[in-house]
Amino acid sequence: MADKKNFPLRIDPKLFSIIEEWASDEFRSVNAHIEYLLRESVRKAGRIPKKNSD
């Protein structure tokens, strides 16, 4: 498994509740769902290349 960078995140409690429910709907932990959302946002912004479908 790749190393992960740890850092504290301060987030509005209402937003956290929304993400918590959404993560549950997707069968993910809140941490995994936040990472997923960030990764998708970065990908859509063109900041990282799409994976090759070899």
Tab-separated table of C-alpha atoms in Angstrom, residues 13-26 28-30 33:
chain	number	residue	atom	x	y	z
A	13	PRO	CA	-20.288	20.048	11.078
A	14	LYS	CA	-23.227	20.299	8.650
A	15	LEU	CA	-20.960	19.556	5.688
A	16	PHE	CA	-19.408	16.653	7.599
A	17	SER	CA	-22.865	15.179	8.214
A	18	ILE	CA	-23.694	15.410	4.519
A	19	ILE	CA	-20.417	13.742	3.536
A	20	GLU	CA	-20.876	11.105	6.237
A	21	GLU	CA	-24.302	10.151	4.864
A	22	TRP	CA	-23.045	10.210	1.273
A	23	ALA	CA	-20.065	8.019	2.203
A	24	SER	CA	-22.411	5.538	3.842
A	25	ASP	CA	-24.552	5.433	0.691
A	26	GLU	CA	-21.398	4.597	-1.307
A	28	ARG	CA	-17.045	4.087	2.027
A	29	SER	CA	-15.571	5.558	5.172
A	30	VAL	CA	-15.742	9.332	5.472
A	33	HIS	CA	-14.985	9.337	0.457
